[in-house]
C-alpha cells in the first residue's frame, strides 16, 4: 500500500475516519501512556469535575487524526511532522468521533502539505480543531 504523492494531492482534498469511543479504548490508552488521570478512569471522582463524568483523553481523540493522515490522505508512507490543536469540547464514552483532514496548503519543493484537522461528535459538535503538517510518500 502506498499513499498519494504530492503531485496527486490538491488543495481542498479531504478524508475522514470515524470511531465510537468505548470504555475499553480509554482504559487501553491510559495503560499504554500511563495517563491514569481520574478524569478518564474514575467515575466517582470525575462526577465532581466540570464535566460531571469521565471523558476520553484529548490525545486519544487527536490520535484519530493520525489515522486520517497515515491511512487515508495522504495515506501509507506519510510522515506526520507537526500538529497544532485545540480541544474545544469533551469526548464522552460512547461518542462517535469523526476525524477529518482537508488539504489547505501544498509546498511541492519541500514535499509538505498542511491540513486543517477537525474532530466532531455525533451531534456535529467540534471537539478538536487544528492544523497538521505532513510529508506525503515519494
mmCIF file of C-alpha atoms in Angstrom:
data_model
loop_
_atom_site.group_PDB
_atom_site.id
_atom_site.type_symbol
_atom_site.label_atom_id
_atom_site.label_comp_id
_atom_site.label_asym_id
_atom_site.label_seq_id
_atom_site.Cartn_x
_atom_site.Cartn_y
_atom_site.Cartn_z
ATOM 1 C CA UNK A 1 0.000 0.000 0.000
ATOM 2 C CA UNK A 2 1.204 3.463 -0.831
ATOM 3 C CA UNK A 3 -0.420 6.810 -0.170
ATOM 4 C CA UNK A 4 -0.818 9.686 -2.554
ATOM 5 C CA UNK A 5 2.266 11.597 -3.634
ATOM 6 C CA UNK A 6 2.312 15.386 -3.524
ATOM 7 C CA UNK A 7 1.619 15.506 -7.270
ATOM 8 C CA UNK A 8 -1.607 13.552 -6.700
ATOM 9 C CA UNK A 9 -2.880 15.892 -3.968
ATOM 10 C CA UNK A 10 -4.658 19.218 -4.410
ATOM 11 C CA UNK A 11 -5.921 21.927 -2.104
ATOM 12 C CA UNK A 12 -9.420 21.023 -0.965
ATOM 13 C CA UNK A 13 -8.854 17.243 -0.918
ATOM 14 C CA UNK A 14 -10.481 15.676 2.151
ATOM 15 C CA UNK A 15 -10.503 12.397 4.025
ATOM 16 C CA UNK A 16 -12.042 11.136 7.254
ATOM 17 C CA UNK A 17 -12.076 8.313 9.773
ATOM 18 C CA UNK A 18 -14.831 7.583 12.278
ATOM 19 C CA UNK A 19 -14.819 5.620 15.545
ATOM 20 C CA UNK A 20 -17.053 5.204 18.569
ATOM 21 C CA UNK A 21 -15.002 5.715 21.734
ATOM 22 C CA UNK A 22 -15.501 2.892 24.208
ATOM 23 C CA UNK A 23 -14.585 2.475 27.840
ATOM 24 C CA UNK A 24 -12.049 -0.134 26.715
ATOM 25 C CA UNK A 25 -10.419 2.377 24.347
ATOM 26 C CA UNK A 26 -9.933 4.815 27.223
ATOM 27 C CA UNK A 27 -8.550 2.172 29.596
ATOM 28 C CA UNK A 28 -6.183 0.807 26.945
ATOM 29 C CA UNK A 29 -4.953 4.322 26.159
ATOM 30 C CA UNK A 30 -4.440 5.000 29.884
ATOM 31 C CA UNK A 31 -2.441 1.789 30.221
ATOM 32 C CA UNK A 32 -0.284 2.433 27.168
ATOM 33 C CA UNK A 33 0.514 6.046 28.039
ATOM 34 C CA UNK A 34 0.456 5.906 31.834
ATOM 35 C CA UNK A 35 -2.088 8.754 31.904
ATOM 36 C CA UNK A 36 -4.340 7.491 34.679
ATOM 37 C CA UNK A 37 -5.898 10.865 35.452
ATOM 38 C CA UNK A 38 -9.158 10.212 37.356
ATOM 39 C CA UNK A 39 -10.995 12.406 34.828
ATOM 40 C CA UNK A 40 -10.628 9.471 32.447
ATOM 41 C CA UNK A 41 -10.812 6.343 34.612
ATOM 42 C CA UNK A 42 -12.558 7.086 37.927
ATOM 43 C CA UNK A 43 -16.306 7.638 37.616
ATOM 44 C CA UNK A 44 -16.815 8.678 41.251
ATOM 45 C CA UNK A 45 -14.047 11.293 41.228
ATOM 46 C CA UNK A 46 -14.929 12.592 37.773
ATOM 47 C CA UNK A 47 -18.570 13.169 38.762
ATOM 48 C CA UNK A 48 -17.307 16.155 40.766
ATOM 49 C CA UNK A 49 -15.473 17.774 37.832
ATOM 50 C CA UNK A 50 -16.763 20.397 35.421
ATOM 51 C CA UNK A 51 -17.575 17.544 33.006
ATOM 52 C CA UNK A 52 -19.782 15.660 35.524
ATOM 53 C CA UNK A 53 -18.368 12.287 34.476
ATOM 54 C CA UNK A 54 -15.494 10.535 32.764
ATOM 55 C CA UNK A 55 -14.149 11.823 29.472
ATOM 56 C CA UNK A 56 -11.751 10.385 26.922
ATOM 57 C CA UNK A 57 -8.167 11.610 26.786
ATOM 58 C CA UNK A 58 -7.765 14.530 24.405
ATOM 59 C CA UNK A 59 -4.761 12.872 22.817
ATOM 60 C CA UNK A 60 -6.787 9.714 22.178
ATOM 61 C CA UNK A 61 -9.079 11.890 20.089
ATOM 62 C CA UNK A 62 -6.060 13.512 18.405
ATOM 63 C CA UNK A 63 -4.823 10.032 17.545
ATOM 64 C CA UNK A 64 -7.783 9.634 15.217
ATOM 65 C CA UNK A 65 -6.284 12.435 13.110
ATOM 66 C CA UNK A 66 -3.171 10.283 12.751
ATOM 67 C CA UNK A 67 -5.377 7.553 11.247
ATOM 68 C CA UNK A 68 -6.681 10.013 8.655
ATOM 69 C CA UNK A 69 -3.174 11.074 7.606
ATOM 70 C CA UNK A 70 -1.457 7.712 7.787
ATOM 71 C CA UNK A 71 -4.184 5.561 6.261
ATOM 72 C CA UNK A 72 -6.401 7.786 4.101
ATOM 73 C CA UNK A 73 -4.826 11.096 2.977
ATOM 74 C CA UNK A 74 -2.044 11.219 2.057
ATOM 75 C CA UNK A 75 -2.052 7.601 3.310
ATOM 76 C CA UNK A 76 0.548 4.881 3.878
ATOM 77 C CA UNK A 77 4.122 6.156 3.823
ATOM 78 C CA UNK A 78 3.177 9.597 5.132
ATOM 79 C CA UNK A 79 5.434 11.177 7.742
ATOM 80 C CA UNK A 80 3.488 13.209 10.339
ATOM 81 C CA UNK A 81 5.672 16.256 11.138
ATOM 82 C CA UNK A 82 3.659 18.665 13.272
ATOM 83 C CA UNK A 83 0.252 19.255 14.797
ATOM 84 C CA UNK A 84 -1.394 22.339 16.255
ATOM 85 C CA UNK A 85 -4.596 21.526 18.066
ATOM 86 C CA UNK A 86 -7.195 22.868 20.400
ATOM 87 C CA UNK A 87 -9.600 20.735 22.394
ATOM 88 C CA UNK A 88 -12.959 22.503 22.187
ATOM 89 C CA UNK A 89 -15.396 20.073 23.862
ATOM 90 C CA UNK A 90 -15.171 16.858 25.887
ATOM 91 C CA UNK A 91 -15.396 13.413 24.316
ATOM 92 C CA UNK A 92 -17.532 11.059 26.377
ATOM 93 C CA UNK A 93 -17.619 7.296 26.404
ATOM 94 C CA UNK A 94 -19.939 6.187 23.599
ATOM 95 C CA UNK A 95 -19.395 9.289 21.468
ATOM 96 C CA UNK A 96 -18.829 8.612 17.786
ATOM 97 C CA UNK A 97 -15.985 10.834 16.640
ATOM 98 C CA UNK A 98 -15.337 11.724 13.017
ATOM 99 C CA UNK A 99 -11.781 12.901 12.369
ATOM 100 C CA UNK A 100 -11.358 14.875 9.158
ATOM 101 C CA UNK A 101 -8.447 16.362 7.283
ATOM 102 C CA UNK A 102 -8.606 18.890 4.466
ATOM 103 C CA UNK A 103 -5.582 19.982 2.458
ATOM 104 C CA UNK A 104 -5.146 23.753 2.823
ATOM 105 C CA UNK A 105 -1.518 24.248 1.674
ATOM 106 C CA UNK A 106 0.892 22.424 -0.610
ATOM 107 C CA UNK A 107 4.657 23.010 -0.821
ATOM 108 C CA UNK A 108 5.902 20.784 -3.647
ATOM 109 C CA UNK A 109 9.508 21.982 -3.297
ATOM 110 C CA UNK A 110 9.725 20.703 0.298
ATOM 111 C CA UNK A 111 7.239 17.830 -0.198
ATOM 112 C CA UNK A 112 4.991 19.158 2.585
ATOM 113 C CA UNK A 113 1.269 19.617 2.941
ATOM 114 C CA UNK A 114 -0.736 21.372 5.636
ATOM 115 C CA UNK A 115 -4.181 20.070 6.505
ATOM 116 C CA UNK A 116 -6.943 21.546 8.607
ATOM 117 C CA UNK A 117 -7.833 18.856 11.111
ATOM 118 C CA UNK A 118 -11.121 18.600 12.970
ATOM 119 C CA UNK A 119 -12.897 16.025 15.060
ATOM 120 C CA UNK A 120 -16.651 16.212 15.542
ATOM 121 C CA UNK A 121 -19.000 14.112 17.637
ATOM 122 C CA UNK A 122 -22.287 12.501 16.601
ATOM 123 C CA UNK A 123 -24.060 15.816 17.282
ATOM 124 C CA UNK A 124 -21.721 17.609 14.854
ATOM 125 C CA UNK A 125 -20.024 19.455 17.755
ATOM 126 C CA UNK A 126 -16.358 20.186 17.060
ATOM 127 C CA UNK A 127 -14.316 18.562 19.834
ATOM 128 C CA UNK A 128 -10.867 19.190 18.310
ATOM 129 C CA UNK A 129 -9.662 21.785 15.829
ATOM 130 C CA UNK A 130 -6.190 22.271 14.405
ATOM 131 C CA UNK A 131 -3.647 22.004 11.603
ATOM 132 C CA UNK A 132 -1.305 19.169 10.684
ATOM 133 C CA UNK A 133 1.864 19.285 8.612
ATOM 134 C CA UNK A 134 2.992 16.120 6.916
ATOM 135 C CA UNK A 135 5.229 14.758 4.212
ATOM 136 C CA UNK A 136 3.464 12.560 1.654
ATOM 137 C CA UNK A 137 5.269 9.483 0.331
ATOM 138 C CA UNK A 138 7.514 9.981 -2.697
#
